[in-house]
PDB file of C-alpha atoms in Angstrom:
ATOM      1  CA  UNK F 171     146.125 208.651   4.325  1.00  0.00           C
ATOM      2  CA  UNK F 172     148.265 207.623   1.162  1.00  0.00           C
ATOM      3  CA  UNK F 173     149.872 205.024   3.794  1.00  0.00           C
ATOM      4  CA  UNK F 174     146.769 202.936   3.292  1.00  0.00           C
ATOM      5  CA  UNK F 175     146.852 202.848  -0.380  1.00  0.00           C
ATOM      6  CA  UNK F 176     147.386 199.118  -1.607  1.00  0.00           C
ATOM      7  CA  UNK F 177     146.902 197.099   1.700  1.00  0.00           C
ATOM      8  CA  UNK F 178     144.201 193.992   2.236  1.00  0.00           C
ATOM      9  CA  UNK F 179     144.204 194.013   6.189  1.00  0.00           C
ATOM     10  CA  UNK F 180     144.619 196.602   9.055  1.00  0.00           C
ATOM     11  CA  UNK F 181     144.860 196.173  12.784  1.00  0.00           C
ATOM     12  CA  UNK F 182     143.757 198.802  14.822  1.00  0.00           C
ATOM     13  CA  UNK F 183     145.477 198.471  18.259  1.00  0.00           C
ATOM     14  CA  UNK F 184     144.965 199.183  22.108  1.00  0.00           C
ATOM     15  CA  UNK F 185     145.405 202.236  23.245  1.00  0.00           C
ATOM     16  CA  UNK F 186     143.022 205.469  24.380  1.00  0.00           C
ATOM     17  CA  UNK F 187     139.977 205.003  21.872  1.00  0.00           C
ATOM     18  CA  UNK F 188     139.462 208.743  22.842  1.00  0.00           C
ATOM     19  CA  UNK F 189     143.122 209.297  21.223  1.00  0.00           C
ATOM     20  CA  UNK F 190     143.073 207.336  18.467  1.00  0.00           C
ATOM     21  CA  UNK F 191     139.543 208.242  17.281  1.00  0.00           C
ATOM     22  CA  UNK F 192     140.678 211.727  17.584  1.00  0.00           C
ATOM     23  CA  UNK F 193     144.141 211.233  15.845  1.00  0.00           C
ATOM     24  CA  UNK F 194     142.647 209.148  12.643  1.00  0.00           C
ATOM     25  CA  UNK F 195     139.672 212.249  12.632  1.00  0.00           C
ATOM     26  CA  UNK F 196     142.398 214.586  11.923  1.00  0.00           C
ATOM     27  CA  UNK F 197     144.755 212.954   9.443  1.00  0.00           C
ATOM     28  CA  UNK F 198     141.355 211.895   7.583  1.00  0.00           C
ATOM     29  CA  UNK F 199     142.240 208.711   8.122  1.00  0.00           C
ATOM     30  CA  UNK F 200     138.585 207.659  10.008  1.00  0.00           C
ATOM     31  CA  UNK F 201     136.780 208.138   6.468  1.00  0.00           C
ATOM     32  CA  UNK F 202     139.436 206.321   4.591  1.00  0.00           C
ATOM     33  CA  UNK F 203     139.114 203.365   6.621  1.00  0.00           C
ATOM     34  CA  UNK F 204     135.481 203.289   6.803  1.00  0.00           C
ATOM     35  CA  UNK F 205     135.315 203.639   2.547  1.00  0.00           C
ATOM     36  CA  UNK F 206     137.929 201.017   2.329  1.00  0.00           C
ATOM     37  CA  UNK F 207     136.585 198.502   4.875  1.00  0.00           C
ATOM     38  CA  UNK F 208     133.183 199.006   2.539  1.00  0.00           C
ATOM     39  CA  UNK F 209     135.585 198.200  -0.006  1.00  0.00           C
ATOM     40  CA  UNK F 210     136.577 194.962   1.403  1.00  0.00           C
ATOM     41  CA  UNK F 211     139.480 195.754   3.561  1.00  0.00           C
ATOM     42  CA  UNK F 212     139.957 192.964   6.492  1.00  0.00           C
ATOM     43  CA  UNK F 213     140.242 194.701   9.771  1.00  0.00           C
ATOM     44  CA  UNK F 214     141.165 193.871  13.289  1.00  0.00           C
ATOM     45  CA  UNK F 215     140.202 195.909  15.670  1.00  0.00           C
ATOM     46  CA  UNK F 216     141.670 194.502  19.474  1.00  0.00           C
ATOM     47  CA  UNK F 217     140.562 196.845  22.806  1.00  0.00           C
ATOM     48  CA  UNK F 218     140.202 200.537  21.357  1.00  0.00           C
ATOM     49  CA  UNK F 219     139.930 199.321  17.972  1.00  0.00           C
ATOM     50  CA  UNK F 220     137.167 196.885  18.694  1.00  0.00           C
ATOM     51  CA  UNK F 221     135.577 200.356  20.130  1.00  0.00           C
ATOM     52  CA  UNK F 222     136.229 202.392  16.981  1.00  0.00           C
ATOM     53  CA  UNK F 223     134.914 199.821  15.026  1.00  0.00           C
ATOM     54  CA  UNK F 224     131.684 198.861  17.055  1.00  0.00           C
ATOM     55  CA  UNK F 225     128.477 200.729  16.165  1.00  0.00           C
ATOM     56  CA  UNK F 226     128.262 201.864  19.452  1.00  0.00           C
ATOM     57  CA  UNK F 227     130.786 202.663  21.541  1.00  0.00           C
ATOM     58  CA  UNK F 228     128.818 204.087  24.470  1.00  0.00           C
ATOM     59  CA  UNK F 229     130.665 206.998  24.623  1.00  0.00           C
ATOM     60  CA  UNK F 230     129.514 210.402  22.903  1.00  0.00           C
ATOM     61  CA  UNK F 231     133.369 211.589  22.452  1.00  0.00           C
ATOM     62  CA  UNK F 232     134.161 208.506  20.235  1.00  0.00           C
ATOM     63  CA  UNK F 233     132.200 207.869  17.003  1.00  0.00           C
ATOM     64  CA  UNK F 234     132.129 204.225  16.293  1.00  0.00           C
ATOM     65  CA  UNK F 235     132.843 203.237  12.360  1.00  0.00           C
ATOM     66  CA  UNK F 236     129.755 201.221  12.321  1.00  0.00           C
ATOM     67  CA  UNK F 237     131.551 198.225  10.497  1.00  0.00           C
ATOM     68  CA  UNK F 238     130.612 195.354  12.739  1.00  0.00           C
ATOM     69  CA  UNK F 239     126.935 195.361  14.208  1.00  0.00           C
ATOM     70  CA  UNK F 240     128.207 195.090  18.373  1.00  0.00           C
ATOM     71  CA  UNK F 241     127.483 197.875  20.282  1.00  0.00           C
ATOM     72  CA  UNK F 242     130.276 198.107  23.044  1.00  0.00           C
ATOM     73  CA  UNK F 243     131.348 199.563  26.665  1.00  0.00           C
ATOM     74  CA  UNK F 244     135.065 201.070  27.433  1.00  0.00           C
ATOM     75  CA  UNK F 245     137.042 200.105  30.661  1.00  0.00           C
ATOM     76  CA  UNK F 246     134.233 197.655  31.522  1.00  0.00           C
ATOM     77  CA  UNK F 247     136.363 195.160  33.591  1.00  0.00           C
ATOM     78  CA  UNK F 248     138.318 197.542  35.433  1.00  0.00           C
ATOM     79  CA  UNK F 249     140.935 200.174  36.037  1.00  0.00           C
ATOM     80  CA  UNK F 250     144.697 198.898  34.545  1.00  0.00           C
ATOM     81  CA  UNK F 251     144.982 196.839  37.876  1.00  0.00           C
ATOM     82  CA  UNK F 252     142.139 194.888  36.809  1.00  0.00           C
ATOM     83  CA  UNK F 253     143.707 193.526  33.970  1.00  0.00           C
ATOM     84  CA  UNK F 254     144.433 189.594  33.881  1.00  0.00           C
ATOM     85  CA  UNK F 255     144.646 186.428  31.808  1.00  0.00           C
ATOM     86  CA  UNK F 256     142.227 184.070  31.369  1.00  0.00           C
ATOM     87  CA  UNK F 257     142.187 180.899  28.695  1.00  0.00           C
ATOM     88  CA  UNK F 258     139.229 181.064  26.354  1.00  0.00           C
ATOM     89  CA  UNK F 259     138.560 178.627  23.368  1.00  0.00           C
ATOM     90  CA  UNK F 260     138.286 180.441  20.191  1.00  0.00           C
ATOM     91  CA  UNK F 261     136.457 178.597  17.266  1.00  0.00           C
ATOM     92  CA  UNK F 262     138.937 177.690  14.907  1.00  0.00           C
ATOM     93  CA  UNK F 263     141.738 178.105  17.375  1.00  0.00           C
ATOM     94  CA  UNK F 264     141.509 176.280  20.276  1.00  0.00           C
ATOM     95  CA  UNK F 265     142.844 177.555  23.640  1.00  0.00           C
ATOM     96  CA  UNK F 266     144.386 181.219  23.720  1.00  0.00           C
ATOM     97  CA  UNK F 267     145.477 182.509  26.677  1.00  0.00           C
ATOM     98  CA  UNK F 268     143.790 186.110  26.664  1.00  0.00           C
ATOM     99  CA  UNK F 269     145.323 189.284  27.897  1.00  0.00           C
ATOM    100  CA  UNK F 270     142.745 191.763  29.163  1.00  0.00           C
ATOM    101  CA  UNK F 271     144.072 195.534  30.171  1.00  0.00           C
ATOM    102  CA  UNK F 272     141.369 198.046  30.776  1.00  0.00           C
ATOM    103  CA  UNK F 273     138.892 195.875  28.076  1.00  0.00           C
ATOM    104  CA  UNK F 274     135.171 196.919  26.905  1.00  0.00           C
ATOM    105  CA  UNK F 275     132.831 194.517  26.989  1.00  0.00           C
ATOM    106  CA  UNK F 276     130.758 193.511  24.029  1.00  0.00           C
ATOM    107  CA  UNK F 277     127.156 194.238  24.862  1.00  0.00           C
ATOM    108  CA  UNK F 278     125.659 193.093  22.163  1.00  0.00           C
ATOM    109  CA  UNK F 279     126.591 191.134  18.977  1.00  0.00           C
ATOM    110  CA  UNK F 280     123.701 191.873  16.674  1.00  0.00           C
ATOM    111  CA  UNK F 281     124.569 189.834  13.188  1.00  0.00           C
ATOM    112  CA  UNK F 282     128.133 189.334  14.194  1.00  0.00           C
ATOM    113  CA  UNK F 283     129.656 185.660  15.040  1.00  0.00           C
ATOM    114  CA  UNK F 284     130.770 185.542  18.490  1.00  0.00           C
ATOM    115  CA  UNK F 285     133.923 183.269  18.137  1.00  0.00           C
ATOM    116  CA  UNK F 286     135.219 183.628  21.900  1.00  0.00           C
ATOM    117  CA  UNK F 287     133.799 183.773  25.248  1.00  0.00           C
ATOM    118  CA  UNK F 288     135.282 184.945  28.765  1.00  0.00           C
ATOM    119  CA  UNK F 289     132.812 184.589  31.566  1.00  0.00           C
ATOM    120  CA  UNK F 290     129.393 184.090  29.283  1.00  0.00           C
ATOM    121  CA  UNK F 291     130.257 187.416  27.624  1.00  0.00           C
ATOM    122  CA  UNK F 292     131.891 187.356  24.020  1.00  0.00           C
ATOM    123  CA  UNK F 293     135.284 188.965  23.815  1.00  0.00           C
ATOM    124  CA  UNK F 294     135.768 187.678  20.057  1.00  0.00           C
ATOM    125  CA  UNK F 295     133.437 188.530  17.378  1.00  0.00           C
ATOM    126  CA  UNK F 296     133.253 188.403  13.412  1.00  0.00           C
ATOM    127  CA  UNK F 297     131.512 189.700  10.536  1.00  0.00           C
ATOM    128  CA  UNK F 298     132.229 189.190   7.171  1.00  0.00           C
ATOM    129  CA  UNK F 299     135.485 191.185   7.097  1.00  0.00           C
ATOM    130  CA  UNK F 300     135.465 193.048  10.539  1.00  0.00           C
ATOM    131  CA  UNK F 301     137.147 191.029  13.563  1.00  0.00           C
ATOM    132  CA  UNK F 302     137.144 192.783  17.080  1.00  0.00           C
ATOM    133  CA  UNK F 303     137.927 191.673  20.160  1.00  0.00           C
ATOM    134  CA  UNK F 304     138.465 192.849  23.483  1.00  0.00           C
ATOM    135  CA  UNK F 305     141.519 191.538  24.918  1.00  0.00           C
ATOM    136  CA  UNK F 306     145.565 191.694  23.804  1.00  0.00           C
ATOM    137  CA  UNK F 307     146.460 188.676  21.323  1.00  0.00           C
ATOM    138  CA  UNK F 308     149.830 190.568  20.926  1.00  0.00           C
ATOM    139  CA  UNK F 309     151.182 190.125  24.336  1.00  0.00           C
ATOM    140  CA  UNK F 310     151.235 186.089  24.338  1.00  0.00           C
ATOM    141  CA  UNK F 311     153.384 183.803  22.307  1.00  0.00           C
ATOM    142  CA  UNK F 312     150.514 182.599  20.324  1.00  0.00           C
ATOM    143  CA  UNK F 313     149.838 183.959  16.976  1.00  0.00           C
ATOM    144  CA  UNK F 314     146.341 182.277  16.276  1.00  0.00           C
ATOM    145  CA  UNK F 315     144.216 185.233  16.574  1.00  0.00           C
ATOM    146  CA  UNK F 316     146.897 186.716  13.875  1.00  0.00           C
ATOM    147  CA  UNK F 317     146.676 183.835  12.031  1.00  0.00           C
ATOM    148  CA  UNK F 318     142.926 183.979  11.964  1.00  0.00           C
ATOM    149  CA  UNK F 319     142.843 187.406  10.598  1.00  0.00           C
ATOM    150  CA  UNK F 320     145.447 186.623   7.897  1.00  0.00           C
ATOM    151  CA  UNK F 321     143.449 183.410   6.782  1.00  0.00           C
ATOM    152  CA  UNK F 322     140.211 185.714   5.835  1.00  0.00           C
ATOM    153  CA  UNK F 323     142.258 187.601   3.922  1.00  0.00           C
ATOM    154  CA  UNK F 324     144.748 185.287   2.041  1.00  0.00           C
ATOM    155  CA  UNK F 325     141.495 183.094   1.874  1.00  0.00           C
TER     156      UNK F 325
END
């Protein structure tokens, strides 16, 4: 918990939302993060962490933070040889080539900015300091969706 102590932005990665919601429950990290993204603190939350941060993550063994209004559903496009890449435009970006492994699906957006679309569905969504998304920006060689989360907090 001290870790997070000073910092303006956190990512919370891919993985097994079941895992990480479980892990950051015990190290008391889950309450931290909620108080500081109250606070003001800029996160990104990409696959599981768009789950953890969701208000509802459609799943009664994961509590969602409630910090972005999107209510969310794991594993929606498939088992891990469902994943794929598909090129979405992303406001402020342009073209991204997204990486989807195992990725929820945005249900709903509620007051949140959808900035991305795959298929009609959003995959990239924003509210005021709260980014998730549903696919992998860290397994292409473009670092706009970084970029994107760095500018909202450098301003």
């Amino acid at each position: 918990v001290n870790d997070l102590a000073g910092i303006s932005g956190l990512i919370i990665p891919g993985g097994e939302s079941t895992v990480i919601y479980m892990l950051l429950k015990k190290s008391g990290m889950y309450e931290k993060i909620v108080e500081m993204a109250h606070s003001g603190l800029h996160i990104m939350g990409t696959c599981a962490g768009a789950i953890l941060v969701s208000r509802d993550t459609g799943d009664k063994q994961v509590e969602g933070m409630n910090l972005i209004d999107i209510s969310i559903k794991r594993n929606a496009y498939g088992r891990q040889i469902n994943s794929f890449i598909q090129k979405i435009n992303i406001s402020g970006i342009g073209n991204f080539d997204a990486v989807f492994i195992r990725a929820p699906e945005i249900e709903s957006t509620g007051n949140s900015e959808v900035l991305g679309l795959e298929n009609g569905k959003p995959v990239i969504v924003r509210e005021g300091n709260i980014m998730a998304l549903t696919f992998h920006p860290e397994l292409t060689g473009n670092t706009g969706v970084h970029e994107l989360f760095v500018s909202g907090i450098t301003g």
